[in-house]
Coordinates of C-alpha atoms and ligand atoms in Angstrom, one line a residue:
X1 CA 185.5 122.2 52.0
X2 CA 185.6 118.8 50.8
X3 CA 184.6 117.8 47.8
X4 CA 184.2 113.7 48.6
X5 CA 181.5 114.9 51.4
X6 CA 179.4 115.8 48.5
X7 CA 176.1 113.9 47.6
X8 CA 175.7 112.7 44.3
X9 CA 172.8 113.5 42.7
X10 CA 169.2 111.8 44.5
X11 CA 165.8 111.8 43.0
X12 CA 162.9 112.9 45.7
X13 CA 159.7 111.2 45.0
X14 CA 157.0 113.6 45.0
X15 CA 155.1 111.4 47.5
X16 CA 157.7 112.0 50.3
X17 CA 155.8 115.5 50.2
X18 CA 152.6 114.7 49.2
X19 CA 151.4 111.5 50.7
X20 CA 149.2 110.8 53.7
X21 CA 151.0 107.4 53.7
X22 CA 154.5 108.9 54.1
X23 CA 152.8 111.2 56.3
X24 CA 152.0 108.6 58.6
X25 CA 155.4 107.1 58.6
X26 CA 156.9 110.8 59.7
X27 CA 154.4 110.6 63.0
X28 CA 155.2 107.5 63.6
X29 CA 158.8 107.1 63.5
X30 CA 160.2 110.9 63.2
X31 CA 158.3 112.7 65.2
X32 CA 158.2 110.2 68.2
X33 CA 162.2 109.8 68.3
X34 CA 163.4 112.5 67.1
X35 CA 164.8 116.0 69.1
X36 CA 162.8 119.1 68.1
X37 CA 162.9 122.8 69.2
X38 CA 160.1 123.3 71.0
X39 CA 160.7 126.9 72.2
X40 CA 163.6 129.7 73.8
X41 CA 164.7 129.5 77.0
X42 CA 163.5 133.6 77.3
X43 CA 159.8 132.9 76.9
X44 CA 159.7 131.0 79.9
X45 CA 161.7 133.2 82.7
X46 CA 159.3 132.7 85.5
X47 CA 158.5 130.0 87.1
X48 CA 155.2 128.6 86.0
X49 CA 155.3 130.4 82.0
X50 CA 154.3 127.4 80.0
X51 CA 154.6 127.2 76.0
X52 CA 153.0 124.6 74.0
X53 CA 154.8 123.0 70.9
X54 CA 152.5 121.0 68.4
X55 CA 153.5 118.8 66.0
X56 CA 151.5 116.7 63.5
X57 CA 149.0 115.3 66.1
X58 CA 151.3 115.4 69.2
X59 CA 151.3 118.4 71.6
X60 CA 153.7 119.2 74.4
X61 CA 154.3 121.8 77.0
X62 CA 157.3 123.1 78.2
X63 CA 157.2 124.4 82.0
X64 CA 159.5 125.9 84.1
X65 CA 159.1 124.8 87.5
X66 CA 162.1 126.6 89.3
X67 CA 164.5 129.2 88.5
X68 CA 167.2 126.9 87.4
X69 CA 165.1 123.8 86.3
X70 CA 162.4 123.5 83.5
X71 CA 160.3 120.5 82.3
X72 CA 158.5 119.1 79.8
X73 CA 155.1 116.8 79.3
X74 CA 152.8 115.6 77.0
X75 CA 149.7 117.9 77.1
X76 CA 147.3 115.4 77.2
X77 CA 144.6 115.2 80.6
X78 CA 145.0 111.6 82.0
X79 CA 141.5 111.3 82.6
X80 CA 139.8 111.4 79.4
X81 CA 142.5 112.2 77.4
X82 CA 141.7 116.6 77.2
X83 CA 144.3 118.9 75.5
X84 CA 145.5 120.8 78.8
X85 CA 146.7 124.1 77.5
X86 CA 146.8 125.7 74.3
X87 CA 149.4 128.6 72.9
X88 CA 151.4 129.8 75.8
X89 CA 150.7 131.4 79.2
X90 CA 151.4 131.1 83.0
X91 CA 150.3 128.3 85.5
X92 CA 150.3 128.1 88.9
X93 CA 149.2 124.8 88.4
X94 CA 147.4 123.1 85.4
X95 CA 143.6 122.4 86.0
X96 CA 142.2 120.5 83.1
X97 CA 139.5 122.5 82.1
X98 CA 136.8 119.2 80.8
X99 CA 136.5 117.9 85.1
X100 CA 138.9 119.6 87.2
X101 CA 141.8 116.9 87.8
X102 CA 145.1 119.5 88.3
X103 CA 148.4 118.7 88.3
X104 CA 151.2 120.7 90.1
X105 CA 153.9 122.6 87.4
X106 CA 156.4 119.2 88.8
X107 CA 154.0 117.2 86.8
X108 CA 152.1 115.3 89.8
X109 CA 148.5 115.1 90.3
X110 CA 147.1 117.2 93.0
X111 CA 143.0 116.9 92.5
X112 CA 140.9 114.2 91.3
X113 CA 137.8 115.6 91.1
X114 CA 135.1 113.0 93.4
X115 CA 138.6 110.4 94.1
X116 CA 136.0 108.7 96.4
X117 CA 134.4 107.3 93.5
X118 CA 137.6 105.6 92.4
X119 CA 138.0 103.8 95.4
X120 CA 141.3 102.4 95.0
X121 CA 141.0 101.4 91.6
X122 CA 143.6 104.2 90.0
X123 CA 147.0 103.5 90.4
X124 CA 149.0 106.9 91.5
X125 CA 151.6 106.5 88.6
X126 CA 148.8 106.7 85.9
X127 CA 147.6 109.9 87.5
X128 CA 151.0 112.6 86.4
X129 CA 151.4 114.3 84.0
X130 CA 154.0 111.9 81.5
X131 CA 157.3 113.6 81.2
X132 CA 159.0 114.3 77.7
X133 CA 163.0 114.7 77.6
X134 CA 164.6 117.8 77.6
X135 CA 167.5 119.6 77.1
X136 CA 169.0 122.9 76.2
X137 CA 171.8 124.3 73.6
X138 CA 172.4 127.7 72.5
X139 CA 169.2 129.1 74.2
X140 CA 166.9 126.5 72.6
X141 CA 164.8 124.2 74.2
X142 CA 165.0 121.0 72.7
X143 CA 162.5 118.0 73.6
X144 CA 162.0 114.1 72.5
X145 CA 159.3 112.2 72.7
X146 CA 161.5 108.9 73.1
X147 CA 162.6 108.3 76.8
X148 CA 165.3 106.0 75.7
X149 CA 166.5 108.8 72.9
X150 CA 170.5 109.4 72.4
X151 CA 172.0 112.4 74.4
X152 CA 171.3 116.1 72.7
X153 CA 175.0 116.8 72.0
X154 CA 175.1 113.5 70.1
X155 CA 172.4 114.0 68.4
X156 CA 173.9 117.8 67.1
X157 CA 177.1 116.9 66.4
X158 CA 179.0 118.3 64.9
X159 CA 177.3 121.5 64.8
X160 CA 178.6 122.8 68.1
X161 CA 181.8 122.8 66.5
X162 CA 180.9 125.1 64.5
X163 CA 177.7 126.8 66.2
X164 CA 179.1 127.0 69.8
X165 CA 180.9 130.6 69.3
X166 CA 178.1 132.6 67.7
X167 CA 176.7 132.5 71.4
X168 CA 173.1 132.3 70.9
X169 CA 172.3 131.9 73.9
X170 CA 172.8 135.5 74.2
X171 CA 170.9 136.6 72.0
X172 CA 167.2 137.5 72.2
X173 CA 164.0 137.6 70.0
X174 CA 164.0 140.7 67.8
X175 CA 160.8 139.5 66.2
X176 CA 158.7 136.3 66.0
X177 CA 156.4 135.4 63.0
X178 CA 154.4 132.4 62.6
X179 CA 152.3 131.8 60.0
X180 CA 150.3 128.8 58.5
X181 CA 151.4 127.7 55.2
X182 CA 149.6 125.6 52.2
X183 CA 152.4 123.4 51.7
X184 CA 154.4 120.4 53.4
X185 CA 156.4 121.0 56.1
X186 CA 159.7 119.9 54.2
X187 CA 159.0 121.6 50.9
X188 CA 158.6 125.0 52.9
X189 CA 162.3 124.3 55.2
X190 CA 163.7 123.5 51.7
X191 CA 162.8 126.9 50.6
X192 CA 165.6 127.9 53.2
X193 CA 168.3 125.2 52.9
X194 CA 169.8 126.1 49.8
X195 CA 170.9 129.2 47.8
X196 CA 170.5 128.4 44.4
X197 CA 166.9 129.9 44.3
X198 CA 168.3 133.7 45.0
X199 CA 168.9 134.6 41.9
X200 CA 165.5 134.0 40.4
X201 CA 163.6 134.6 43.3
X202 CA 165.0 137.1 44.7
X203 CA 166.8 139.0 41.6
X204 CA 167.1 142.3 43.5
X205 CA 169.6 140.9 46.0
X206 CA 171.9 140.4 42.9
X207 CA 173.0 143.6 43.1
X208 CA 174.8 144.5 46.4
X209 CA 175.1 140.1 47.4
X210 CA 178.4 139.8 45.9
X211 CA 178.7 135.9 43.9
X212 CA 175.6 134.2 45.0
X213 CA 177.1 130.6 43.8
X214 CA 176.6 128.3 46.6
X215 CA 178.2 125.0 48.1
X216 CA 176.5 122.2 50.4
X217 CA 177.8 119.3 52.6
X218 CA 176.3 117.2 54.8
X219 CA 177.1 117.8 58.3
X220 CA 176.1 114.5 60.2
X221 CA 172.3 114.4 60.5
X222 CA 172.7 118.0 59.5
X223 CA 174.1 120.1 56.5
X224 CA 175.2 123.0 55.7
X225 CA 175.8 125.5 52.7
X226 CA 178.4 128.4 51.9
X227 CA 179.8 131.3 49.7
X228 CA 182.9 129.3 49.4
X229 CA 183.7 130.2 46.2
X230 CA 183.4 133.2 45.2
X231 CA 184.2 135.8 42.5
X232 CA 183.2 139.1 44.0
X233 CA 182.5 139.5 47.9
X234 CA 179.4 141.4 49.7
X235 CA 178.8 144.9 48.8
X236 CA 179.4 144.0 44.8
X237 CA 177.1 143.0 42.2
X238 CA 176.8 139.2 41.0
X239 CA 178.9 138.0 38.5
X240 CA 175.9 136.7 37.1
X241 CA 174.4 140.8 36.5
X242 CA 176.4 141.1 33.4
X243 CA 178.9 144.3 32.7
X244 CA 178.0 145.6 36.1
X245 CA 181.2 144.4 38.4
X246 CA 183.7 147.1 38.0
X247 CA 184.1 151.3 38.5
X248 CA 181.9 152.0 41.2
X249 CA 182.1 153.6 44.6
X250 CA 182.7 150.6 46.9
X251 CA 181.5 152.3 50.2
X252 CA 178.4 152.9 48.8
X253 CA 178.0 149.0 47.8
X254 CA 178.7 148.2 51.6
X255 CA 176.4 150.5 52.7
X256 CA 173.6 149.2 50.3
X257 CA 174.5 145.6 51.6
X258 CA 173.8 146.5 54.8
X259 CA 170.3 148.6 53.8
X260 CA 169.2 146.2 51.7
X261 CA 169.0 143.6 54.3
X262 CA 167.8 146.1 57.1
X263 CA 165.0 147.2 55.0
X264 CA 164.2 143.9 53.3
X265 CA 164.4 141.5 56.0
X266 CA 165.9 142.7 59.7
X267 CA 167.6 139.8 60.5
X268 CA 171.1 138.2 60.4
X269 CA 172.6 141.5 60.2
X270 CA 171.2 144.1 63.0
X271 CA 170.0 147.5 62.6
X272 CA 173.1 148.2 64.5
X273 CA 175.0 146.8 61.5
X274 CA 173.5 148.7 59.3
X275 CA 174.0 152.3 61.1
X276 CA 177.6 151.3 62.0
X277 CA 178.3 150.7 58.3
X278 CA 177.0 153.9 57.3
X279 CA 179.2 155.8 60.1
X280 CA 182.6 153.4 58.7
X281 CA 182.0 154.5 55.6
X282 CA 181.3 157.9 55.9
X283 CA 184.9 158.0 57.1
X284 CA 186.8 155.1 54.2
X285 CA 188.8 157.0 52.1
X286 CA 187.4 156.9 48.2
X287 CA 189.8 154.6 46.6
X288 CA 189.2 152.0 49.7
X289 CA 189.0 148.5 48.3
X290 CA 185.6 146.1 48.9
X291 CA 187.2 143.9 50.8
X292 CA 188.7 146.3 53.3
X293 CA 185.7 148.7 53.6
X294 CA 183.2 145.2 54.4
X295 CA 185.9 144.1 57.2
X296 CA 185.8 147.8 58.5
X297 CA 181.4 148.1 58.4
X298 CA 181.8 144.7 60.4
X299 CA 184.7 146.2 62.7
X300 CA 182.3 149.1 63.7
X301 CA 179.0 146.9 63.9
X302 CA 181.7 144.9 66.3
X303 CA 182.4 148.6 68.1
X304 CA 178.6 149.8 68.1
X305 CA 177.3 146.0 70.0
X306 CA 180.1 146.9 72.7
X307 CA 179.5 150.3 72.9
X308 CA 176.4 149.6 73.6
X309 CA 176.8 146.6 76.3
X310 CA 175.3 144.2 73.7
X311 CA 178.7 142.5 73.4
X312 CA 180.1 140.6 70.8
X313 CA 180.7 136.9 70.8
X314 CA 184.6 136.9 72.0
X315 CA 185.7 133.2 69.8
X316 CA 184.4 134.1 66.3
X317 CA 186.6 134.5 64.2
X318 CA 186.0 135.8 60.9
X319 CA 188.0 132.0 59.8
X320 CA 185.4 130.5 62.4
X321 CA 182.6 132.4 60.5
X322 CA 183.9 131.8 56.7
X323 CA 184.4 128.0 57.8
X324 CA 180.6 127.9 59.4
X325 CA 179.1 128.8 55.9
X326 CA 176.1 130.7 55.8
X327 CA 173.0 128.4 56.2
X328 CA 172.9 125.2 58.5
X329 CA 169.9 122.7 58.4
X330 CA 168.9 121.6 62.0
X331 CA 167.5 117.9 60.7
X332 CA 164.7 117.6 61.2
X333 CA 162.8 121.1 61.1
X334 CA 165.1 123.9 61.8
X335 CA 166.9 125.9 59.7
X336 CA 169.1 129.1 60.9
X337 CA 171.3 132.0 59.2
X338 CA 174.1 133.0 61.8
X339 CA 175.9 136.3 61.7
X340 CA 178.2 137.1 64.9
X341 CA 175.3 139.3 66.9
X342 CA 172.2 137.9 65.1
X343 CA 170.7 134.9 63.7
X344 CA 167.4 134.0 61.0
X345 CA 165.7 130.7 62.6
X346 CA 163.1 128.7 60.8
X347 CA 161.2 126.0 62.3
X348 CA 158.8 124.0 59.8
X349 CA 155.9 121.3 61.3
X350 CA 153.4 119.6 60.3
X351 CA 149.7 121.0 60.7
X352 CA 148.3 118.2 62.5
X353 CA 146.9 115.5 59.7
X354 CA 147.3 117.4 56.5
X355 CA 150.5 116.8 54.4
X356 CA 149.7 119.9 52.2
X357 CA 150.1 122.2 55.6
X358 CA 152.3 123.0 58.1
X359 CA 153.1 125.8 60.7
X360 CA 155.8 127.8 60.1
X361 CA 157.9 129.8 62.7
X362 CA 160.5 132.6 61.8
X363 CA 162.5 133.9 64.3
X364 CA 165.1 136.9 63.5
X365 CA 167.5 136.6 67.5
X366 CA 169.8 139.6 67.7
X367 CA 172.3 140.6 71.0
X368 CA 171.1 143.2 73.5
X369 CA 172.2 144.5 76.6
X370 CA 170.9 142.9 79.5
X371 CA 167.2 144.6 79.5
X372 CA 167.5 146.2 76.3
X373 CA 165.4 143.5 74.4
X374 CA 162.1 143.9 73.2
X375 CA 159.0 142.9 74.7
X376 CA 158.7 139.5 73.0
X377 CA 155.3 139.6 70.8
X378 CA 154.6 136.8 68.0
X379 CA 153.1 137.8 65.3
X380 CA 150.9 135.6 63.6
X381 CA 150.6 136.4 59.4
X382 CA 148.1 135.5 57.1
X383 CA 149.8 135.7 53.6
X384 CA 146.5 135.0 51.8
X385 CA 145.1 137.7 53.8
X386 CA 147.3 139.7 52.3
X387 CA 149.8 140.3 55.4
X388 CA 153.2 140.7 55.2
X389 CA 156.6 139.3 56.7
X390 CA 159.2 141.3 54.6
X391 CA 160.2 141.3 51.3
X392 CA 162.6 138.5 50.8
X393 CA 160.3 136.4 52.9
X394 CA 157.5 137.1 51.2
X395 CA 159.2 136.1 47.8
X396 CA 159.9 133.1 49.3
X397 CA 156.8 132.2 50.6
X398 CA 154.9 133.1 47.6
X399 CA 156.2 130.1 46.0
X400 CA 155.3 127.8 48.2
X401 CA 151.1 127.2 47.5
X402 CA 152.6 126.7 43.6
X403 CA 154.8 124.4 44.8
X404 CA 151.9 122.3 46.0
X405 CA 150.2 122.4 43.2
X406 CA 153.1 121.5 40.9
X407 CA 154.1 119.1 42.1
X408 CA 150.4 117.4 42.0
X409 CA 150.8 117.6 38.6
X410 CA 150.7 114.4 36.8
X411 CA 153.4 115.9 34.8
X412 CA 156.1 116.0 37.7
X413 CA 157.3 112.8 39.9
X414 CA 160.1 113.5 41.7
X415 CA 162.8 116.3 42.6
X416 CA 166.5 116.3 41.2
X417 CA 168.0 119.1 43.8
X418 CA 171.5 120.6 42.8
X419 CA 174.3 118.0 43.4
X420 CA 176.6 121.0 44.7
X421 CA 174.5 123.6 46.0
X422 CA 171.3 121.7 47.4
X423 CA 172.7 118.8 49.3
X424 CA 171.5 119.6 52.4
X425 CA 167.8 118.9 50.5
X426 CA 168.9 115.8 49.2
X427 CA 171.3 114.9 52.6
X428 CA 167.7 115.8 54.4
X429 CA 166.1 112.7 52.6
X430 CA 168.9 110.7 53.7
X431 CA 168.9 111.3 57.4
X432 CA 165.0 111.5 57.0
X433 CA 165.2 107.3 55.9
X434 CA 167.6 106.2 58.6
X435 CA 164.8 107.3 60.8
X436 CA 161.8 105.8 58.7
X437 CA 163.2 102.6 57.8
Ligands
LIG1 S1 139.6 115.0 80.7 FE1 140.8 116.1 82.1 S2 139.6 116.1 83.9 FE2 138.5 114.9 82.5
LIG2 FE1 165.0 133.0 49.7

């Protein structure tokens, strides 16, 4: 990678996170302009399923209105001005539930309850639904609020370059959690756009990870980081666990790599993965080295998806996937983890006027045969509850509430992130300003 794409060091203010002012200035020039994720192409596959996609105080829905076409409006009631929908459903029209005015999936009005009264005082193109642009890439649904907004693939590049061949577009929702967290939407995504927290926050990874040292560079509007540089690879303890590297039985640190993540998280690596590394190396000779024995669990996770008419994205290379890096920030809100037959998305937003909350999606995709996925459910989790995601999440998102309150402190002002390893934070900031200013 190259070093002069890297960042020098950038101090955050803590009222980019805290502020109702800055706030403001997200919803009125981010937001509005900006494209966003608003849903998969798989939860809609009939004509008529409808899913809503809030954002601070703005709320969409996202139709599909044939078998080949979907669309997207503001869910807003011309009338008086009504939410339409909520969550996520099936229309065969929408009938706004405050005085009956419907409109047709296409966005046109159909009934105006008493039109007589009207006379022929409303003008027909005030009475549709207004349309939001669309688009798709990798499976996603992507809208903007901005009618006169630059093309999708311009706004992503280049991260098809480097996205394009994990195929997500085949993959499918292995599970969908949202939950509600106490803590601005960019200081939760910036929980999951670096790797410099792992080995405090997650110390038990240290031990099967491999190095854990991270790099970052901005990717356009986007950024990325990467184990680009490192001393021991997966299935091996970090350097950083001292007097622990050499000696032991490197099958069983490939299998444990694999376990680890199956049991801790199930996602980015399949279950599939994780059985096909056990059956590999059940069969690697003993004096196999890491290296080897990690290409061969991959090999037979490669096997197992085929075998089992999953498939296996056909361009990836393993010099495509060592050049991708490990984590890529989706500017604004999205953050995902790609492995060649799954993928760990985030999507972060504001919770309507409240800079200290946002909602906060987390979607683990994984390849299936056609048929073979599961019934998509989305599980919402209440962490102060007590509910769970999974382990590593969970140590993740329990930082997050003392994040807000640190940073309140009169004792903190601004964040210095990690001129190597946490430039897509601080490259964030910067993208973040070419839309505020
Ligand atoms: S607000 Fe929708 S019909 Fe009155
Ligand atoms: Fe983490």
């Amino acid at each position: 990678m190259d070093g002069d794409k890297r960042q020098s060091a950038r101090r955050i203010p803590k009222e980019r996170y805290l502020s109702r002012e800055f706030l403001q200035r997200e919803k009125d020039r981010l937001w509005p302009r900006v494209w966003q994720v608003a849903c998969r192409l798989e939860e809609i596959p009939k004509v008529g399923d409808y899913v809503t996609y809030d954002v601070a105080d703005e709320t969409i829905v996202v139709v599909r209105t044939a078998a080949d076409r979907i669309k997207a409006y503001h869910n807003v009631c011309p009338h008086r001005g009504r939410q339409l929908v909520q969550g996520c459903g099936h229309a065969i029209n929408f009938r706004c539930p405050y005085h009956g005015w419907t409109f047709s999936i296409e966005g046109r009005n159909v009934h105006v309850q008493d039109r007589q009264d009207y006379g022929d005082t409303l003008n027909p193109s005030e009475l549709d639904l207004l349309e939001v642009k669309l688009d798709t890439w990798g499976g996603f649904v992507f809208v903007n609020m901005d009618p006169a907004c630059e093309p999708l693939a311009e706004f992503l590049d280049p991260l098809p370059e480097y996205l394009d061949d994990f195929e997500f577009e085949n993959m499918r929702y292995r599970w969908y959690v949202t939950t509600v967290m106490p803590a601005n939407w960019k200081a939760t995504l910036e929980g999951f756009m670096e790797g410099y927290h792992v080995a405090a926050t997650h110390p038990q990874l240290l031990r099967y990870l491999g190095d854990d040292y991270t790099q970052s560079y901005a990717l356009g509007k986007h950024a990325h980081f990467g184990y680009w540089d490192i001393k021991a690879p997966p299935g091996m303890p970090s350097p950083r666990l001292k007097g622990s590297g050499e000696g032991g039985d490197v099958r069983a640190g490939v299998v444990a790599f694999f376990e680890m993540f199956e049991q801790q998280l199930a996602a980015i690596w399949t279950d599939r993965d994780y059985e096909a590394a056990k059956a590999a190396m059940a069969k690697a000779p003993a004096d196999i080295d890491v290296i080897t024995a990690f290409g061969m669990a991959v090999e037979a996770g490669r096997a197992a998806a085929e075998a089992e008419g999953a498939g296996y994205p056909p361009k990836l290379t393993f010099e495509k996937l060592a050049r991708a890096g490990s984590d890529f920030h989706i500017f604004p809100n999205c953050v995902t983890l790609p492995w060649f037959d799954g993928t760990l998305w985030y999507r972060a937003r504001p919770n309507g006027d409240d800079p200290d909350s946002c909602i906060f999606d987390i979607w683990s995709l994984k390849r299936y045969a056609p048929g073979k996925e599961p019934p998509l459910q989305r599980r919402k989790v209440d962490l102060k509850a007590g509910d769970s995601v999974c382990v590593i999440l969970d140590q993740d998102l329990n930082n997050l509430d003392h994040i807000t309150r640190g940073m309140k402190s009169r004792g903190f002002s601004a964040a210095r992130p990690n001129p190597v390893q946490e430039v897509e934070i601080s490259h964030f900031h910067s993208t973040l300003d070419r839309y505020l200013d």
